Structure formats: C-alpha cells, structure tokens
Short mmCIF file of C-alpha atoms in Angstrom, two decimals:
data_model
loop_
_atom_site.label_atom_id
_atom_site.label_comp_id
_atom_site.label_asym_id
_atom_site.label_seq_id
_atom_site.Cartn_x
_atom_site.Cartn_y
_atom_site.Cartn_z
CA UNK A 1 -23.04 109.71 22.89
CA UNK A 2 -23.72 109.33 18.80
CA UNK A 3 -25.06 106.17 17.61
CA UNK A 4 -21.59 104.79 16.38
CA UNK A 5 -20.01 105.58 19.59
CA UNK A 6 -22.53 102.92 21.56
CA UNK A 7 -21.90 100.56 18.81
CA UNK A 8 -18.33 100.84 19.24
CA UNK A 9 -18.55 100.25 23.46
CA UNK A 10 -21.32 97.19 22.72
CA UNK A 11 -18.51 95.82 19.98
CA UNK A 12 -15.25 95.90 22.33
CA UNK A 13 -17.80 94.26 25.19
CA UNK A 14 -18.41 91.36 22.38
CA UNK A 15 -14.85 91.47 21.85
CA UNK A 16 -13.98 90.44 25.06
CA UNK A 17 -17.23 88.36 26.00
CA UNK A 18 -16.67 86.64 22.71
CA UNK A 19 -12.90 85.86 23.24
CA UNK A 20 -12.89 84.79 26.99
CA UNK A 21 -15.73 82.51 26.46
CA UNK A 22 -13.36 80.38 24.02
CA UNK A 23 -10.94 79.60 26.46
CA UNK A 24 -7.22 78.81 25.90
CA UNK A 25 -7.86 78.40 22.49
CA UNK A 26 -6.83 82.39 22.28
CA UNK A 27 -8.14 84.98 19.76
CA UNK A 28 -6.55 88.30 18.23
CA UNK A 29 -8.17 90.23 20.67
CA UNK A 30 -5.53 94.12 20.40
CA UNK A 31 -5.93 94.22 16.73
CA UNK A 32 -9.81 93.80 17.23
CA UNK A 33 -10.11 96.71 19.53
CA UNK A 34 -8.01 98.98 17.50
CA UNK A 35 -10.27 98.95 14.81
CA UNK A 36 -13.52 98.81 16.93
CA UNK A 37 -14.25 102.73 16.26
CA UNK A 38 -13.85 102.16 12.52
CA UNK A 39 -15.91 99.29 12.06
CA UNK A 40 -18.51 101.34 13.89
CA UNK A 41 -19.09 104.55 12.22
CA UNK A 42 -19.13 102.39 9.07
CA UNK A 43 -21.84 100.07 9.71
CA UNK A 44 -23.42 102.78 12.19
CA UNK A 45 -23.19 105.69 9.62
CA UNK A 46 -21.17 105.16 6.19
CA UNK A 47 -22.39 101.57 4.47
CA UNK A 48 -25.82 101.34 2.71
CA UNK A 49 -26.95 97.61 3.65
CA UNK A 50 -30.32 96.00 4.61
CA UNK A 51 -30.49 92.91 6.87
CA UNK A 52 -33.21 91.75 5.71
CA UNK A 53 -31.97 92.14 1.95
CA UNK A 54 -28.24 90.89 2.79
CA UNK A 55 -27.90 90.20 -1.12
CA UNK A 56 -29.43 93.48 -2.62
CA UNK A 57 -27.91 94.64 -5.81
CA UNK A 58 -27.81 98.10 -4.20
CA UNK A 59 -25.78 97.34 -0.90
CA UNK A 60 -22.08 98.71 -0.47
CA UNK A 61 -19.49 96.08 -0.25
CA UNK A 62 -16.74 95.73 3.03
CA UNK A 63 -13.95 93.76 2.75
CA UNK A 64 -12.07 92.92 5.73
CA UNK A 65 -8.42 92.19 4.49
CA UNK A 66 -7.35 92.65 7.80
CA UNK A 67 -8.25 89.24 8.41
CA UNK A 68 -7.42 88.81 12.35
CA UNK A 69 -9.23 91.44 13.59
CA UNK A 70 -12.63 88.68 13.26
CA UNK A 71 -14.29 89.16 16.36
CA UNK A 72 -14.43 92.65 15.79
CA UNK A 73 -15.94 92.23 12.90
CA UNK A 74 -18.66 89.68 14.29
CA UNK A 75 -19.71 91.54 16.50
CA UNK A 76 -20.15 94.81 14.42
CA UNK A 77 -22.33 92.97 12.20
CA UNK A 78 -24.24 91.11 15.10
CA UNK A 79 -24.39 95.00 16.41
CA UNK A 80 -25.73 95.34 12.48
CA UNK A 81 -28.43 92.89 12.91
CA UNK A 82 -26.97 90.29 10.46
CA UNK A 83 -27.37 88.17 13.06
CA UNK A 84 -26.91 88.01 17.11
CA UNK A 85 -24.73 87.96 20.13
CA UNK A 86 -26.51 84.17 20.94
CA UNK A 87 -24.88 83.69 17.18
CA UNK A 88 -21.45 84.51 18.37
CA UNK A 89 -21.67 81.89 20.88
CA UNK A 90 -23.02 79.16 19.69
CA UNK A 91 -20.70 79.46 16.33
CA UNK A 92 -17.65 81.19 17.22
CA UNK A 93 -14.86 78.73 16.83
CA UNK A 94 -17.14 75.60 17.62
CA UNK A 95 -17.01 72.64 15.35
CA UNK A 96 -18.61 72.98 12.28
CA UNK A 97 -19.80 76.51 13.38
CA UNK A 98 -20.34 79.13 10.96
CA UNK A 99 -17.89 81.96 12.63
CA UNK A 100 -14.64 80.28 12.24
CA UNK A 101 -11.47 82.05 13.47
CA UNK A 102 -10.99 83.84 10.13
CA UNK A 103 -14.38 84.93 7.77
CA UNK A 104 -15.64 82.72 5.63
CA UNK A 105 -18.07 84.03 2.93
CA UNK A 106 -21.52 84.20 3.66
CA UNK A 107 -23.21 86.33 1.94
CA UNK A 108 -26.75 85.78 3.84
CA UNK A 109 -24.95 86.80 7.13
CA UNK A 110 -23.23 90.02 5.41
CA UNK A 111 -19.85 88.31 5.05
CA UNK A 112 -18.44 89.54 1.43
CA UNK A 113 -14.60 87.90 1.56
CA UNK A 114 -13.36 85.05 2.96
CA UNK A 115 -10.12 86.59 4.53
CA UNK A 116 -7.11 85.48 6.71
CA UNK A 117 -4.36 85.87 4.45
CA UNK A 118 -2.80 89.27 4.98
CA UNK A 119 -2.41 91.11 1.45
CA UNK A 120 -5.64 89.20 -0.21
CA UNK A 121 -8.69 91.31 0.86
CA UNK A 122 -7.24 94.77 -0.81
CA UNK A 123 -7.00 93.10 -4.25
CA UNK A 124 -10.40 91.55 -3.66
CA UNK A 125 -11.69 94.82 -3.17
CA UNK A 126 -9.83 96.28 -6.38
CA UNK A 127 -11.61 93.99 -8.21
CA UNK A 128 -15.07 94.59 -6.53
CA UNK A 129 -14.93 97.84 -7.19
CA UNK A 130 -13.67 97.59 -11.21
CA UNK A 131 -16.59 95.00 -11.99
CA UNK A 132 -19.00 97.77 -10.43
CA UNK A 133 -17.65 100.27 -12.36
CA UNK A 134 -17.85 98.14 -15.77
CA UNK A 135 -21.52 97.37 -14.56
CA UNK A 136 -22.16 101.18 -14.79
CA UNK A 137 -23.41 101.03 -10.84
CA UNK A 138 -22.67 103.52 -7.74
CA UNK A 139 -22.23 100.91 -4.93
CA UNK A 140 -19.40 101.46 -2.84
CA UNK A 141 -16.70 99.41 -1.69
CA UNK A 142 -14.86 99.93 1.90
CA UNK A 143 -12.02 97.82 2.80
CA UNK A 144 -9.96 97.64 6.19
CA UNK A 145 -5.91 96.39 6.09
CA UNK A 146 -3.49 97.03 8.91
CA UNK A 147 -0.34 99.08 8.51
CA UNK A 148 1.64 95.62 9.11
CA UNK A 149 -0.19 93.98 6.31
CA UNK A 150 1.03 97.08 4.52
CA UNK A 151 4.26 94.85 4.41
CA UNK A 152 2.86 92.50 1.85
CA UNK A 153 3.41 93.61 -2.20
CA UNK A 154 0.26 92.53 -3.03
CA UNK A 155 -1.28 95.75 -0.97
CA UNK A 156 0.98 97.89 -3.22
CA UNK A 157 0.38 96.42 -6.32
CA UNK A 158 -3.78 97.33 -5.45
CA UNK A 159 -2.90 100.55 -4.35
CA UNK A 160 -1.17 101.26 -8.42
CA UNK A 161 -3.81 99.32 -10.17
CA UNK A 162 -6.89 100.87 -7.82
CA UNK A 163 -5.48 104.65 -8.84
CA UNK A 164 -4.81 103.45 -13.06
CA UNK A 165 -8.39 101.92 -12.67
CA UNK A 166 -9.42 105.52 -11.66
CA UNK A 167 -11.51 103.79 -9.08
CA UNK A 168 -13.38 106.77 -7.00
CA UNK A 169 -15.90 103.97 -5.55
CA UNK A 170 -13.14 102.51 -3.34
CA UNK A 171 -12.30 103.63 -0.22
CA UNK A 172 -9.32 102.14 2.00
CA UNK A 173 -8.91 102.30 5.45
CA UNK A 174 -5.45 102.01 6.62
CA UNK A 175 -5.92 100.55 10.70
CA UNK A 176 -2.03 101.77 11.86
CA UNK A 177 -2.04 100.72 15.71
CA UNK A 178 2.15 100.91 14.76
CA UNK A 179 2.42 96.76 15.65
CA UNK A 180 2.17 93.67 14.17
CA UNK A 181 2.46 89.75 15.04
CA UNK A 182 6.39 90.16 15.64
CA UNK A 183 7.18 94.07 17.16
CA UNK A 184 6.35 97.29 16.15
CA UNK A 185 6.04 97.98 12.44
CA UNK A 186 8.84 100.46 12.53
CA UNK A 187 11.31 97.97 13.51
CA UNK A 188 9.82 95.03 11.11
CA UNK A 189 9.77 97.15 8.16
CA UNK A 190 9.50 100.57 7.97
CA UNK A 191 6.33 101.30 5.69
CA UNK A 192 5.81 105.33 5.03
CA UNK A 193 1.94 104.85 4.00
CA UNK A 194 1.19 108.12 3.72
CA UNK A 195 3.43 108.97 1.41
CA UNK A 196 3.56 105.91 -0.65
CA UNK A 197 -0.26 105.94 -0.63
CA UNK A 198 0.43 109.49 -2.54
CA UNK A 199 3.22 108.33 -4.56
CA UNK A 200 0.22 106.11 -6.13
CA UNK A 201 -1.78 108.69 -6.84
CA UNK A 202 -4.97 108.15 -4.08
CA UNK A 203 -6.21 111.19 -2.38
CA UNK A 204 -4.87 110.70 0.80
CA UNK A 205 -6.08 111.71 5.05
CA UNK A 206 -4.62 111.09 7.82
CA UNK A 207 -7.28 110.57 10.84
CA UNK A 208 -7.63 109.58 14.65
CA UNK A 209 -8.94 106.31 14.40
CA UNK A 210 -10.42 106.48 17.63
CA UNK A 211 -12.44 110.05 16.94
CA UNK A 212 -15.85 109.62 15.44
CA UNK A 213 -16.21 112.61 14.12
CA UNK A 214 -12.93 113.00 12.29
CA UNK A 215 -13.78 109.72 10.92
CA UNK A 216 -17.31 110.06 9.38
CA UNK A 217 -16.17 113.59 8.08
CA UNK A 218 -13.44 111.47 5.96
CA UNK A 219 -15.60 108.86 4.78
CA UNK A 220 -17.75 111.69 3.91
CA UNK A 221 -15.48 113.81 2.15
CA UNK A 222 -15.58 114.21 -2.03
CA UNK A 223 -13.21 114.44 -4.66
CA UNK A 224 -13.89 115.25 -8.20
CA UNK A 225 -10.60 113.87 -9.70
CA UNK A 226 -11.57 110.17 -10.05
CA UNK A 227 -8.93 109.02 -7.75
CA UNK A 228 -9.77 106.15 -4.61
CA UNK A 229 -9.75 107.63 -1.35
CA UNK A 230 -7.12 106.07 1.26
CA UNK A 231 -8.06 107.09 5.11
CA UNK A 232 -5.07 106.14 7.25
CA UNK A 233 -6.31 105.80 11.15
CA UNK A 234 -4.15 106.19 13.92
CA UNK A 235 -4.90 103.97 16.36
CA UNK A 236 -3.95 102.23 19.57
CA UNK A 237 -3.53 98.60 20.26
CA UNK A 238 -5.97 96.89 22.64
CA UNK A 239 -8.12 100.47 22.67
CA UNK A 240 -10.31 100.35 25.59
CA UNK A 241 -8.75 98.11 27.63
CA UNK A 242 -5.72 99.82 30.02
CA UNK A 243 -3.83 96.80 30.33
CA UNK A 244 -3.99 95.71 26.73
CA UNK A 245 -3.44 98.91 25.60
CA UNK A 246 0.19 98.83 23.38
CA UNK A 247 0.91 95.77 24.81
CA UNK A 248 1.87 93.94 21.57
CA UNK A 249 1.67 90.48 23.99
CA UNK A 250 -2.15 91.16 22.99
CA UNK A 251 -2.27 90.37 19.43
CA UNK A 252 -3.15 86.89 20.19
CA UNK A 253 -3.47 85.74 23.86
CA UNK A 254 -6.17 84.55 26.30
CA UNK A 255 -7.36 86.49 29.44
CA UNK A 256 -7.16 84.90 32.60
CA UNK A 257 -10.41 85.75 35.20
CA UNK A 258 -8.75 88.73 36.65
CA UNK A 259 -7.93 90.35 33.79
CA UNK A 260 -11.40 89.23 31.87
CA UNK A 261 -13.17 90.73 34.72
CA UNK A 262 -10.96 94.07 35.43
CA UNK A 263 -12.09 94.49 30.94
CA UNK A 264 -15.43 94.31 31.33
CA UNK A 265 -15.75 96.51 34.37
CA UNK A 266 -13.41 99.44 32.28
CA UNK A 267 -16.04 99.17 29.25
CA UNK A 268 -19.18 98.88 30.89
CA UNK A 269 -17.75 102.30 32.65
CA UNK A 270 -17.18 104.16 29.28
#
C-alpha cells in the first residue's frame, strides 16, 4: 500500500470518528469521502509545504472551493501534521473552536481560503495563481470544486479568465461523485465539464478519482502550451463506506451506533 493510499484509509477513519463524535448536529460526511483519495495523493505526493514553515514563500497553495467536504479536509491536514487528530476534537464544531463547520483561514494551521460558499474558492484560486505569476514565482496552486458547484457561473467565469490569464500554475480538480444537496447533477442541471472545460481552452483529463496512480500521473503530467490543467475525477459518493455509498441521503446526515460502528469496522478492514 503507497503512502497516499494509508493516508487516504487514516482520513475516511477521521471522517467518520470526527463526524459521529458531534452528534445530531450532522456533518457532510458522502461528499467528504468522495474526495478522500484526492486530498491524499496531494498532500501525500503533489503539494510542496512544510509544517513547521506553514507561511513559507515557497509553499504551493490549495484551495478548497468545495467548501462541505471540511472534515475531509481536517483530517488530511491533521494526516499532514498541521496539526492533530486531539485537534479535531477538541475544535471541531465546539464553541469558539478553531475548525468550524466550513474553513476559516488560518494560515498557521495550513488553511489558505475561508470557503463555504459554492462558486468562491475557484476565483480565489484564479487570483492566487495571477498574483504569483506577476510576482515572477513557480508556486503552484491546486484547487478542489464539485461537479454540482459546477452549477454556479462564477466557476465558469474562472475557468475563461484562468485560460486568457494563460495560467499553467493552476491546476483544478473537478470531484464529480454525479450528486449534489438536491439529486443527482444530471437531473439538477446537466453540466458537460469535460467539454466545457475544453471549450475554455484548459488542457483537459478525465481520471478515476479513487485510483492513486491514475491520479498522481495527472497531477504529474506537463504541458508546454501555457494553458491551466483541469483533472476531472470520477468518483463515488460516501467511498468506503457500503451503506453510504450513492446514497445521496449522505450528503449531510448523522450516523446512528449501528451504522457508526458497521463504518469503522469496513475501514479498519481495507
């Protein structure tokens, strides 16, 4: 098992640790899972970051637009070493805690965006990776959105101003687990990325989101024609977990003892 692959198991284990220890208060637990493998092989492989220099000048920059996938993303960078699984607990969704249901900026803890608002993280990003490029520096900048946030015009209007920009230090990652808050994204509103992503002039792959390998071999790849990089990731919903898996009723919901207990054992299997 690679290195991001046992980050990816300890992350979904967080996921669920994390989200039955807050109760009835509920978290976005499906959309976390999906894009457990992702957030993995880029903090386990792909991003150049020190913990103990959170604010170097040299670090790559992630944004997570995808805003409600959270826990996943706490516990990739507790897996990280920003800072630790006792971390998660004390602060996740307490009162006056630092791990609030959607990221707040913290730069120290290796928090770049404060996100929740579907269709603000891309554009964030944009910009993140225009200022670098007027600062005549090679940092990278990685940013996650779901194929339902894909909805939002404000994803579109990054995707023509990222490819006019000429911006080859971005890279977006498309997480398309095919549902969203309200029903499949097919039947909400029928978004062909791929081609649109095209259309705007990004050099354009089409992964498993779920296989490692196919994964850091995208993030790896190189063009020489100055155009961002878009990785769309096919993914399922609740990955990991049988009884979550493509069960939209997961997006946000609380496990009951049972069914936290029957997770747990299926991950600490894997």
């Amino acid at each position: 098992m690679s290195k991001s692959e046992e980050w990816a198991n300890c992350i979904r284990l967080e996921i669920i640790e994390a989200s039955h220890a807050v109760g009835r208060m509920g978290v976005h637990i499906g959309s976390a899972l999906s894009a457990a493998d992702i957030l993995a092989v880029l903090y386990a492989d792909v991003l150049k970051y020190d913990t103990n220099k959170p604010l170097s000048s040299s670090r790559d920059y992630f944004v997570l637009s995808k805003g409600h996938a959270y826990i996943g993303y706490y516990a990739t960078l507790a897996e990280a070493g920003f800072f630790t699984k006792e971390d998660i607990k004390a602060q996740f969704m307490s009162d006056g805690g630092w791990l609030p249901v959607h990221p707040v900026m913290n730069l120290e803890k290796g928090i770049e965006f404060s996100g929740g608002s579907l269709g603000t993280g891309m554009p964030f990003a944009v910009g993140k990776a225009y200022a670098l490029k007027l600062d005549g520096k090679s940092n990278k900048v990685y940013t996650l959105v779901g194929d339902g946030e894909c909805d939002e015009g404000s994803i579109w209007e990054a995707f023509v101003s990222a490819s006019n920009l000429k911006l080859d230090n971005l890279t977006v990652i498309v997480d398309k687990n095919g549902m969203q808050q309200d029903g499949s994204t097919e039947d909400i509103l029928s978004v062909d990325i791929e081609s649109m992503a095209k259309a705007c002039k990004w050099n354009v792959m089409v992964v498993d989101g779920h296989n490692h390998q196919e994964l850091r071999e995208a993030f790896g790849k190189r063009f020489d024609n100055n155009k961002p990089k878009c990785i769309i990731a096919n993914t399922v919903k609740g990955k990991g977990v049988s009884y979550m898996e493509n069960d939209n009723n997961w997006h946000h919901a609380n496990m009951n003892e049972k069914q936290y207990n029957q997770a747990m054992e299926e991950l600490s299997h894997d």
